[in-house]
């Protein structure tokens, strides 16, 4: 009854709303049990109104494209608000202002189209601008922080503008990991004028490398673990311990890249979590290194 009442209100605000929605329909891992509500606001205003309306009534989690999340298998009494429709992008010479649901892929391609350089190495990182800022996503020596100028965030009451130096950006971390009350709504990036052909060639080169090295033919959430120190390569260490192909239920340590756990088709969250624990313990025992997950486990 409670959910039916708020369902009406959420529709009125301007949302698509799904009751008891399975997270496996949304995660890149294709894993995850049902959440009470999955809400997709159609605009920033609808997002703010929705967030205010739901806060205090039910636990709320904000997601982008769910490419870095491993939800549990069981029912979760939470409301998930997705930024996927907040996908406006505005080019003002070398400044690019994105709503937080803009896909990193779209940002890379549109920047290339306008001969703007700086995002080549980001090409192929799945997910949204909000998710990329949240974890300071990066690849091939590039990090989101490099091009970021400022973020417009919502703190539950009002909008605040935070300059890049106020965001505590470091390896796979930002202020947003410590302050769950802060929601990224918009971001401004700077780019450099470049040559379209050169930008495109570098992007193609990067995507080729990804297809060669990563098991992109299977659902996953990317690299499972953070690199614990600059000279410790997690994938190589896991491979040395003989884990490639190690399988529990429907989850498997990729045979192509041991830093990835893939879903063979019917993996459960608990299968992935078991593999994670076994690898953590073994790496601690053999290398005396504590691994931390990069993926977010609910
Ligand atoms: C095949 C594959 C390859 C990958 N390669 C890379 C890589 O090379 N480098 C890399 O860094 N990552 C990589 N990833 C991981 C993932 O794509 C990135 O972390 C991405 O930035 C996550 O974005 P998302 O929109 O999917 O975030 P989600 O998974 O939806 O959310 C992740 C976290 O961000 C928070 N969040 C999302 N949006 C907001 C917002 N607007 N405001 C506040 N918090 C928010 C969520 O609450 C959650 O805690 C890869 C994943 C896959 C599946």
XYZ file of C-alpha atoms and ligand atoms in Angstrom:
351
model
C 0.000 0.000 0.000
C 2.836 2.367 0.997
C 4.606 1.727 -2.308
C 1.431 2.111 -4.366
C 0.834 5.539 -2.829
C 4.292 6.797 -3.612
C 4.176 5.197 -7.066
C 1.422 7.653 -8.127
C 3.354 10.635 -6.819
C 6.555 9.535 -8.577
C 4.711 9.282 -11.900
C 3.235 12.733 -11.334
C 6.711 14.217 -10.760
C 7.905 12.938 -14.148
C 9.510 9.570 -13.605
C 9.413 6.111 -15.065
C 8.839 3.878 -12.054
C 9.308 0.134 -11.647
C 8.156 -1.764 -8.565
C 10.146 -4.787 -7.359
C 12.555 -4.314 -10.219
C 15.365 -6.843 -10.542
C 18.755 -5.166 -10.585
C 20.007 -7.877 -12.969
C 18.082 -6.025 -15.724
C 20.272 -2.976 -15.146
C 23.736 -4.123 -14.028
C 26.510 -4.858 -16.533
C 27.123 -8.022 -14.446
C 23.512 -9.129 -15.171
C 23.294 -9.950 -11.460
C 21.104 -8.562 -8.690
C 17.853 -9.212 -6.907
C 14.794 -6.935 -6.793
C 14.706 -3.465 -5.270
C 11.446 -1.994 -3.966
C 11.545 0.879 -6.439
C 13.615 1.674 -9.506
C 12.997 5.261 -10.530
C 14.159 7.025 -13.682
C 13.604 10.813 -13.578
C 13.194 12.530 -16.932
C 14.950 15.761 -15.978
C 17.201 17.302 -13.327
C 14.195 19.026 -11.752
C 12.312 15.723 -11.573
C 15.426 14.117 -10.100
C 15.661 16.724 -7.322
C 11.960 16.535 -6.526
C 12.091 12.743 -6.482
C 15.143 12.647 -4.230
C 13.550 15.081 -1.761
C 10.249 13.201 -1.840
C 11.795 9.775 -1.192
C 14.373 10.854 1.422
C 13.243 9.877 4.899
C 10.615 7.472 3.527
C 12.942 4.762 2.238
C 16.695 4.298 1.819
C 17.749 5.827 -1.499
C 20.685 4.909 -3.743
C 21.668 6.807 -6.868
C 23.121 4.942 -9.838
C 24.386 5.742 -13.309
C 24.688 2.795 -15.711
C 25.357 0.179 -12.988
C 28.659 -0.962 -14.522
C 30.529 -0.990 -11.225
C 27.944 -2.521 -8.903
C 27.339 -6.005 -7.528
C 23.943 -6.013 -5.772
C 22.884 -8.878 -3.532
C 20.599 -11.684 -4.740
C 17.934 -11.132 -2.082
C 15.187 -8.503 -2.049
C 16.455 -5.009 -1.140
C 14.037 -2.607 0.555
C 15.489 0.453 -1.146
C 14.679 2.950 -3.874
C 17.216 3.227 -6.666
C 17.214 6.479 -8.639
C 18.924 6.264 -12.010
C 20.518 9.230 -13.793
C 20.248 7.526 -17.203
C 17.869 10.143 -18.664
C 19.988 13.084 -17.507
C 21.926 12.974 -20.723
C 22.224 16.516 -22.067
C 25.629 17.608 -23.245
C 26.579 21.166 -24.135
C 29.772 22.219 -25.948
C 31.013 25.770 -25.306
C 34.266 25.960 -27.287
C 36.774 23.908 -25.225
C 34.398 23.528 -22.254
C 31.956 20.602 -22.147
C 29.054 20.669 -19.719
C 27.407 17.297 -19.159
C 24.492 16.124 -17.112
C 25.594 13.265 -14.891
C 23.832 10.518 -16.846
C 25.764 11.256 -20.062
C 27.626 8.132 -21.102
C 31.395 8.476 -21.108
C 31.261 6.895 -24.562
C 28.980 9.685 -25.823
C 31.293 12.320 -24.320
C 34.317 10.731 -26.061
C 32.607 10.457 -29.456
C 31.083 13.948 -29.448
C 34.383 15.488 -28.293
C 36.159 13.666 -31.149
C 33.528 14.932 -33.597
C 34.368 18.478 -32.533
C 38.127 17.829 -32.747
C 38.471 18.125 -28.966
C 41.244 16.077 -27.423
C 41.670 14.776 -23.855
C 39.191 11.908 -23.627
C 40.805 9.410 -26.007
C 41.941 7.042 -23.243
C 38.513 7.114 -21.619
C 36.978 5.542 -24.705
C 35.693 2.101 -23.781
C 35.148 2.794 -20.075
C 31.471 1.978 -19.740
C 29.214 3.987 -17.491
C 28.087 7.542 -16.921
C 29.888 10.792 -16.208
C 28.492 10.701 -12.623
C 29.843 7.188 -12.043
C 33.208 8.171 -13.548
C 33.556 11.187 -11.239
C 32.366 9.213 -8.196
C 35.230 6.767 -8.529
C 37.634 8.916 -10.566
C 37.532 6.280 -13.273
C 40.626 5.916 -15.383
C 42.525 3.844 -17.894
C 45.875 3.761 -19.709
C 47.301 6.480 -17.443
C 44.296 8.837 -17.826
C 41.956 9.748 -14.932
C 38.622 11.597 -14.957
C 40.203 14.231 -12.673
C 42.502 15.348 -15.510
C 39.772 17.030 -17.556
C 37.312 17.905 -14.828
C 36.730 21.581 -14.023
C 33.808 21.607 -11.581
C 30.773 19.603 -10.476
C 27.266 20.785 -9.669
C 26.007 18.570 -6.857
C 22.787 18.329 -4.876
C 23.195 17.987 -1.099
C 19.597 17.037 -0.340
C 18.513 20.667 -0.007
C 20.363 22.836 -2.448
C 22.687 22.825 -5.434
C 26.374 23.439 -4.757
C 29.231 24.030 -7.163
C 32.475 22.260 -6.281
C 35.727 23.039 -8.081
C 37.979 20.147 -9.056
C 40.290 20.902 -6.091
C 37.422 20.483 -3.647
C 36.611 16.941 -4.799
C 39.390 14.953 -3.020
C 40.086 13.116 -6.272
C 42.673 10.348 -5.993
C 43.141 6.821 -7.343
C 39.576 5.439 -7.778
C 38.232 7.793 -5.114
C 36.519 11.130 -4.603
C 34.627 13.101 -1.981
C 31.421 11.443 -3.248
C 32.554 8.087 -1.848
C 32.759 9.630 1.631
C 29.698 11.905 1.350
C 26.761 9.776 0.188
C 24.468 12.802 0.640
C 26.142 14.521 -2.335
C 24.687 13.676 -5.724
C 26.473 14.676 -8.908
C 24.022 16.361 -11.293
C 26.278 18.161 -13.772
C 29.944 18.433 -14.547
C 32.116 20.722 -16.584
C 35.157 19.362 -18.402
C 37.922 21.114 -20.326
C 39.392 19.744 -23.521
C 42.174 20.790 -25.882
C 41.811 21.594 -29.548
C 43.226 18.670 -31.498
C 43.185 16.923 -34.857
C 40.105 14.805 -35.457
C 41.959 12.049 -37.344
C 44.592 11.717 -34.639
C 41.967 11.649 -31.881
C 39.966 8.997 -33.721
C 43.048 6.834 -34.363
C 43.997 6.910 -30.689
C 40.446 5.981 -29.686
C 40.452 3.045 -32.105
C 43.807 1.930 -30.778
C 42.505 2.010 -27.205
C 39.334 0.076 -28.033
C 41.365 -2.577 -29.871
C 43.553 -3.029 -26.792
C 40.450 -3.432 -24.648
C 38.994 -6.106 -26.928
C 42.325 -7.958 -26.998
C 42.839 -7.939 -23.233
C 39.401 -7.850 -21.617
C 36.601 -10.454 -21.672
C 34.089 -8.033 -23.192
C 32.061 -10.908 -24.627
C 30.797 -11.741 -21.097
C 28.871 -9.682 -18.533
C 31.149 -8.308 -15.803
C 31.777 -5.164 -13.780
C 35.314 -4.625 -15.056
C 38.360 -5.012 -12.797
C 37.217 -6.459 -9.512
C 40.055 -5.167 -7.338
C 41.866 -1.861 -6.955
C 45.591 -1.864 -7.523
C 46.897 -1.861 -3.913
C 50.220 -0.207 -4.824
C 51.636 1.124 -8.092
C 53.930 -1.857 -8.759
C 51.447 -4.620 -7.812
C 49.452 -5.844 -10.818
C 46.414 -7.623 -9.438
C 45.507 -9.528 -12.615
C 49.051 -10.892 -12.962
C 49.156 -11.897 -9.286
C 45.806 -13.713 -9.512
C 46.960 -15.451 -12.687
C 50.218 -16.559 -10.975
C 48.138 -18.172 -8.241
C 46.427 -20.318 -10.883
C 42.964 -18.767 -10.640
C 42.284 -18.260 -14.369
C 39.126 -20.223 -15.127
C 38.361 -20.794 -11.416
C 34.572 -21.179 -11.260
C 31.923 -21.130 -8.560
C 28.319 -21.561 -9.713
C 27.911 -19.311 -12.748
C 30.825 -16.994 -11.927
C 34.323 -17.448 -13.274
C 37.716 -15.770 -13.042
C 38.173 -14.785 -16.678
C 40.535 -16.981 -18.687
C 41.443 -13.882 -20.711
C 42.146 -11.424 -17.846
C 42.396 -12.711 -14.285
C 41.455 -9.299 -12.870
C 37.900 -9.778 -14.176
C 35.183 -12.071 -12.826
C 32.638 -12.881 -15.511
C 29.061 -14.110 -15.476
C 28.805 -17.310 -17.524
C 25.023 -16.926 -17.701
C 23.431 -17.756 -14.387
C 25.891 -16.319 -11.846
C 24.576 -15.205 -8.492
C 25.965 -12.435 -6.358
C 26.988 -15.007 -3.768
C 29.083 -16.911 -6.362
C 31.047 -13.746 -7.165
C 31.460 -12.844 -3.493
C 32.805 -16.328 -2.701
C 35.403 -16.045 -5.461
C 36.377 -12.583 -4.200
C 36.920 -13.873 -0.639
C 38.957 -16.872 -1.799
C 41.207 -14.663 -3.954
C 41.641 -12.080 -1.185
C 42.715 -14.752 1.317
C 45.116 -16.400 -1.101
C 46.714 -13.097 -2.163
C 47.149 -12.146 1.496
C 48.749 -15.514 2.266
C 51.075 -15.660 -0.747
C 51.974 -11.975 -1.263
C 51.033 -10.418 2.103
C 48.912 -7.882 0.222
C 45.424 -6.751 1.243
C 43.132 -6.468 -1.759
C 40.198 -4.061 -1.775
C 37.371 -4.314 -4.288
C 36.977 -1.635 -6.930
C 33.433 -2.802 -7.633
C 30.809 -1.674 -5.189
C 29.113 -4.510 -3.320
C 25.570 -3.970 -2.024
C 33.861 -4.153 -19.151
C 34.131 -3.080 -18.157
C 35.313 -2.348 -18.246
C 35.591 -1.347 -17.319
N 36.750 -0.632 -17.450
C 37.025 0.349 -16.568
C 38.240 1.111 -16.692
O 39.030 0.934 -17.598
N 38.473 2.066 -15.761
C 37.616 2.319 -14.736
O 37.880 3.214 -13.927
N 36.463 1.617 -14.597
C 36.153 0.657 -15.474
N 34.991 -0.061 -15.349
C 34.101 0.200 -14.208
C 32.966 1.220 -14.474
O 32.617 1.231 -15.817
C 33.355 2.617 -14.051
O 33.628 2.636 -12.691
C 32.240 3.634 -14.330
O 32.778 4.924 -14.119
C 31.007 3.449 -13.459
O 29.984 4.317 -13.939
P 28.439 3.944 -13.776
O 27.655 5.068 -14.311
O 28.168 2.614 -14.339
O 28.326 3.905 -12.189
P 27.386 2.940 -11.340
O 27.932 1.553 -11.426
O 25.977 3.165 -11.681
O 27.663 3.488 -9.872
C 28.926 3.331 -9.275
C 28.963 4.208 -8.001
O 28.864 5.564 -8.385
C 27.793 6.190 -7.685
N 27.187 7.174 -8.579
C 26.796 6.986 -9.868
N 26.265 8.117 -10.356
C 26.313 9.029 -9.367
C 25.907 10.391 -9.253
N 25.346 11.039 -10.270
N 26.100 11.033 -8.067
C 26.675 10.382 -7.019
N 27.074 9.089 -7.065
C 26.902 8.424 -8.229
C 26.823 5.080 -7.340
O 26.058 5.405 -6.213
C 27.777 3.931 -7.063
O 28.236 4.037 -5.744
C 34.687 -1.062 -16.269
C 33.481 -1.801 -16.193
C 33.203 -2.785 -17.136
C 31.907 -3.525 -17.051
